[in-house]
Amino acid sequence: GDSVTQTEGPVTVSESESLIINCTYSATSIAYPNLFWYVRYPGEGLQLLLKVITAGQKGSSRGFEATYNKETTSFHLQKASVQESDSAVYYCALGDLNMGYKLTFGTGTSLLVDP
Amino acid sequence: EAGVTQSPRYAVLQEGQAVSFWCDPISGHDTLYWYQQPRDQGPQLLVYFRDEAVIDNSQLPSDRFSAVRPKGTNSTLKIQSAKQGDTATYLCASNANTGQLYFGEGSKLTVL
């Protein structure tokens, strides 16, 4: 089946430092998977951070970036300078429009940014 | 625009008891999903609907779990004879076929 593996947390980073959360995927039932990063801030519901539909493309939002690399089956999340407000749990996911966007999620990476 | 609404937010049961979770999706969203998220794991799809039709319930433990969406709007997920292994947060999400799922805050179930 399809699966997503991401950096195990918790990850602690000092404010203004750079961040990378690794995500690799295996899509056995989807020919052209779409890739997503979702985020859960404290006290809030899960929400979309960014998505990339096509391999080779980059998505960005709120200073975060992720590039869909089909060769390495990766979709790592990066930010050049984190802020305390970025403290949250980040989930990598894959899905497909033709399968109703039923998403397969990774286990989540808890990020704590020290002020 | 109102978001996805779920109730109850919390439920605590003894093994063998039943519970129902209710979800009101965003108006106009034809696709509705139920996910189960055990502690320290990612959400795992249980079932999803397009309008009132079940599209995929292959991961729904059919002997004790059931889900309906009779008018293609609100949905109910029911667990009969709950087990400790059912302890998790149950997430409802809706989608208007844009690739962005909108999640509710979840219903946290504890089975003692």
Short mmCIF file of C-alpha atoms in Angstrom, two decimals:
data_model
loop_
_atom_site.label_atom_id
_atom_site.label_comp_id
_atom_site.label_asym_id
_atom_site.label_seq_id
_atom_site.Cartn_x
_atom_site.Cartn_y
_atom_site.Cartn_z
CA GLY A 1 0.00 0.00 0.00
CA ASP A 2 0.87 3.67 -0.03
CA SER A 3 2.98 5.03 2.81
CA VAL A 4 4.68 8.18 4.05
CA THR A 5 7.74 8.34 6.31
CA GLN A 6 8.83 11.55 7.96
CA THR A 7 11.33 12.84 10.51
CA GLU A 8 10.59 11.54 13.97
CA GLY A 9 9.95 14.20 16.53
CA PRO A 10 10.06 16.08 18.67
CA VAL A 11 12.35 18.48 16.86
CA THR A 12 13.62 21.52 18.77
CA VAL A 13 15.05 24.50 16.91
CA SER A 14 16.04 27.94 18.13
CA GLU A 15 14.22 30.94 16.70
CA SER A 16 15.77 32.28 13.47
CA GLU A 17 17.53 28.98 12.74
CA SER A 18 16.81 26.95 9.63
CA LEU A 19 14.58 23.87 9.57
CA ILE A 20 14.20 20.78 7.46
CA ILE A 21 11.65 18.04 8.10
CA ASN A 22 12.25 15.04 5.89
CA CYS A 23 9.44 13.23 4.09
CA THR A 24 9.69 10.28 1.76
CA TYR A 25 6.81 8.40 0.20
CA SER A 26 5.88 5.17 -1.49
CA ALA A 27 2.92 5.32 -3.85
CA THR A 28 2.05 1.84 -5.06
CA SER A 29 -1.60 2.49 -5.91
CA ILE A 30 -1.26 5.98 -7.38
CA ALA A 31 0.51 6.62 -10.66
CA TYR A 32 0.86 10.39 -10.15
CA PRO A 33 0.51 11.21 -6.46
CA ASN A 34 -0.16 14.69 -5.20
CA LEU A 35 1.84 15.71 -2.14
CA PHE A 36 0.79 17.81 0.83
CA TRP A 37 2.02 19.26 4.09
CA TYR A 38 -0.62 19.74 6.75
CA VAL A 39 -0.06 21.46 10.09
CA ARG A 40 -1.78 21.41 13.46
CA TYR A 41 -1.11 24.47 15.61
CA PRO A 42 -1.80 24.17 19.35
CA GLY A 43 -5.53 24.24 20.02
CA GLU A 44 -6.48 24.22 16.35
CA GLY A 45 -7.59 21.67 13.77
CA LEU A 46 -5.43 20.19 11.05
CA GLN A 47 -5.01 22.58 8.13
CA LEU A 48 -3.29 22.61 4.77
CA LEU A 49 0.10 24.29 4.71
CA LEU A 50 1.05 23.65 1.10
CA LYS A 51 0.50 21.25 -1.76
CA VAL A 52 2.24 20.27 -4.97
CA ILE A 53 0.39 18.42 -7.69
CA THR A 54 3.14 17.89 -10.26
CA ALA A 55 6.56 16.28 -9.85
CA GLY A 56 9.43 18.75 -10.10
CA GLN A 57 7.37 21.66 -8.80
CA LYS A 58 7.82 23.56 -5.56
CA GLY A 59 5.13 24.70 -3.19
CA SER A 60 5.46 27.49 -0.65
CA SER A 61 3.43 29.07 2.11
CA ARG A 62 4.16 31.12 5.25
CA GLY A 63 7.89 30.98 4.50
CA PHE A 64 7.91 27.18 4.16
CA GLU A 65 8.91 25.43 0.95
CA ALA A 66 8.78 21.86 -0.31
CA THR A 67 9.86 20.42 -3.67
CA TYR A 68 8.24 17.30 -5.14
CA ASN A 69 11.16 15.05 -6.16
CA LYS A 70 9.94 11.98 -8.02
CA GLU A 71 13.43 10.50 -8.44
CA THR A 72 14.10 10.37 -4.72
CA THR A 73 10.40 10.06 -3.78
CA SER A 74 10.84 12.93 -1.35
CA PHE A 75 8.96 16.04 -0.32
CA HIS A 76 11.06 17.64 2.42
CA LEU A 77 9.74 20.72 4.22
CA GLN A 78 12.17 23.59 4.70
CA LYS A 79 12.22 27.03 6.21
CA ALA A 80 15.19 29.37 6.29
CA SER A 81 14.35 31.09 9.58
CA VAL A 82 11.76 29.70 11.97
CA GLN A 83 9.67 31.71 14.41
CA GLU A 84 8.20 30.73 17.73
CA SER A 85 4.75 30.76 16.10
CA ASP A 86 5.84 27.87 13.86
CA SER A 87 5.69 25.51 16.84
CA ALA A 88 3.20 22.88 15.73
CA VAL A 89 2.86 19.32 14.47
CA TYR A 90 3.59 18.88 10.76
CA TYR A 91 2.19 16.02 8.66
CA CYS A 92 3.33 14.96 5.22
CA ALA A 93 0.63 13.30 3.10
CA LEU A 94 -0.01 11.92 -0.35
CA GLY A 95 -3.22 11.62 -2.29
CA ASP A 96 -4.77 11.64 -5.72
CA LEU A 97 -7.61 13.54 -7.34
CA ASN A 98 -8.76 10.38 -9.10
CA MET A 99 -9.10 8.62 -5.75
CA GLY A 100 -11.11 11.36 -4.13
CA TYR A 101 -8.11 12.88 -2.39
CA LYS A 102 -8.22 10.24 0.32
CA LEU A 103 -4.94 11.12 1.95
CA THR A 104 -2.28 8.85 3.39
CA PHE A 105 -0.49 10.66 6.21
CA GLY A 106 2.86 10.28 7.90
CA THR A 107 3.05 10.01 11.67
CA GLY A 108 3.68 13.71 12.15
CA THR A 109 6.69 15.70 13.36
CA SER A 110 6.32 17.85 16.43
CA LEU A 111 8.32 21.08 16.13
CA LEU A 112 9.17 23.27 19.10
CA VAL A 113 10.83 26.59 18.41
CA ASP A 114 12.75 28.05 21.33
CA PRO A 115 12.42 31.84 21.59
CA GLU B 1 -17.71 30.69 6.10
CA ALA B 2 -18.29 28.17 8.85
CA GLY B 3 -15.75 25.39 9.15
CA VAL B 4 -16.24 21.69 9.74
CA THR B 5 -18.07 21.12 13.01
CA GLN B 6 -17.76 17.97 15.08
CA SER B 7 -19.43 16.83 18.28
CA PRO B 8 -18.93 15.78 20.94
CA ARG B 9 -15.39 17.03 21.45
CA TYR B 10 -14.67 14.43 24.09
CA ALA B 11 -16.11 11.06 25.07
CA VAL B 12 -15.07 8.61 27.77
CA LEU B 13 -16.52 5.09 27.70
CA GLN B 14 -16.18 1.75 29.35
CA GLU B 15 -15.40 -1.17 27.07
CA GLY B 16 -18.56 -2.51 25.48
CA GLN B 17 -20.38 0.81 25.37
CA ALA B 18 -21.46 2.57 22.18
CA VAL B 19 -20.76 6.11 20.98
CA SER B 20 -21.76 8.26 18.02
CA PHE B 21 -19.82 11.13 16.51
CA TRP B 22 -21.46 13.77 14.40
CA CYS B 23 -19.97 15.90 11.65
CA ASP B 24 -21.31 18.94 9.82
CA PRO B 25 -19.11 19.65 6.78
CA ILE B 26 -18.61 22.95 5.02
CA SER B 27 -21.68 23.82 3.00
CA GLY B 28 -21.37 22.74 -0.61
CA HIS B 29 -18.56 20.22 -0.01
CA ASP B 30 -19.63 16.98 -1.65
CA THR B 31 -16.90 14.76 -0.22
CA LEU B 32 -16.69 13.88 3.45
CA TYR B 33 -14.03 11.81 5.21
CA TRP B 34 -13.70 10.15 8.59
CA TYR B 35 -10.18 9.58 9.90
CA GLN B 36 -8.98 7.84 13.04
CA GLN B 37 -5.88 9.26 14.70
CA PRO B 38 -4.41 7.23 17.55
CA ARG B 39 -2.08 9.10 19.89
CA ASP B 40 1.32 9.88 18.33
CA GLN B 41 0.26 8.59 14.92
CA GLY B 42 -0.96 10.21 11.74
CA PRO B 43 -4.62 10.23 10.69
CA GLN B 44 -5.76 7.00 9.05
CA LEU B 45 -8.73 6.97 6.71
CA LEU B 46 -11.75 4.97 7.86
CA VAL B 47 -14.35 5.86 5.24
CA TYR B 48 -15.28 8.54 2.77
CA PHE B 49 -18.44 9.65 1.00
CA ARG B 50 -19.28 11.54 -2.10
CA ASP B 51 -22.70 13.01 -1.47
CA GLU B 52 -24.63 10.21 0.27
CA ALA B 53 -22.73 7.35 -1.33
CA VAL B 54 -19.93 5.44 0.38
CA ILE B 55 -16.94 5.49 -1.95
CA ASP B 56 -14.43 3.60 0.17
CA ASN B 57 -15.02 1.93 3.52
CA SER B 58 -12.35 -0.74 3.17
CA GLN B 59 -10.56 0.41 6.35
CA LEU B 60 -13.69 0.61 8.48
CA PRO B 61 -13.91 -2.24 11.03
CA SER B 62 -17.34 -3.27 9.82
CA ASP B 63 -18.22 -5.46 12.75
CA ARG B 64 -18.36 -2.54 15.18
CA PHE B 65 -18.04 0.66 13.18
CA SER B 66 -20.65 2.19 10.90
CA ALA B 67 -20.94 5.51 9.10
CA VAL B 68 -23.78 7.18 7.28
CA ARG B 69 -24.40 10.37 5.40
CA PRO B 70 -28.07 10.02 4.48
CA LYS B 71 -28.76 13.37 2.80
CA GLY B 72 -25.27 14.08 1.56
CA THR B 73 -24.65 16.71 4.20
CA ASN B 74 -24.14 15.77 7.87
CA SER B 75 -22.58 12.44 8.80
CA THR B 76 -22.55 10.14 11.80
CA LEU B 77 -19.84 7.67 12.76
CA LYS B 78 -20.95 5.07 15.28
CA ILE B 79 -18.86 2.65 17.30
CA GLN B 80 -20.69 -0.22 18.92
CA SER B 81 -19.13 -2.24 21.71
CA ALA B 82 -16.06 -0.03 21.99
CA LYS B 83 -12.65 -1.53 22.78
CA GLN B 84 -9.59 0.05 24.41
CA GLY B 85 -7.88 -0.09 21.02
CA ASP B 86 -10.48 2.36 19.69
CA THR B 87 -9.00 5.11 21.88
CA ALA B 88 -8.12 7.84 19.40
CA THR B 89 -9.22 11.16 17.99
CA TYR B 90 -11.81 10.88 15.25
CA LEU B 91 -11.43 13.53 12.60
CA CYS B 92 -13.98 14.60 10.04
CA ALA B 93 -12.93 16.45 6.91
CA SER B 94 -14.66 17.78 3.82
CA ASN B 95 -13.49 18.69 0.35
CA ALA B 96 -14.97 20.44 -2.64
CA ASN B 97 -12.68 18.53 -5.02
CA THR B 98 -9.98 21.18 -4.83
CA GLY B 99 -7.33 18.99 -3.22
CA GLN B 100 -7.63 20.83 0.08
CA LEU B 101 -9.27 18.95 2.90
CA TYR B 102 -10.83 21.02 5.66
CA PHE B 103 -10.70 19.29 9.02
CA GLY B 104 -12.78 19.68 12.12
CA GLU B 105 -11.15 19.88 15.54
CA GLY B 106 -11.87 16.23 16.18
CA SER B 107 -13.68 14.08 18.73
CA LYS B 108 -11.34 12.58 21.30
CA LEU B 109 -12.43 9.14 22.47
CA THR B 110 -11.05 7.37 25.53
CA VAL B 111 -12.14 3.79 26.17
CA LEU B 112 -11.33 2.59 29.69
#
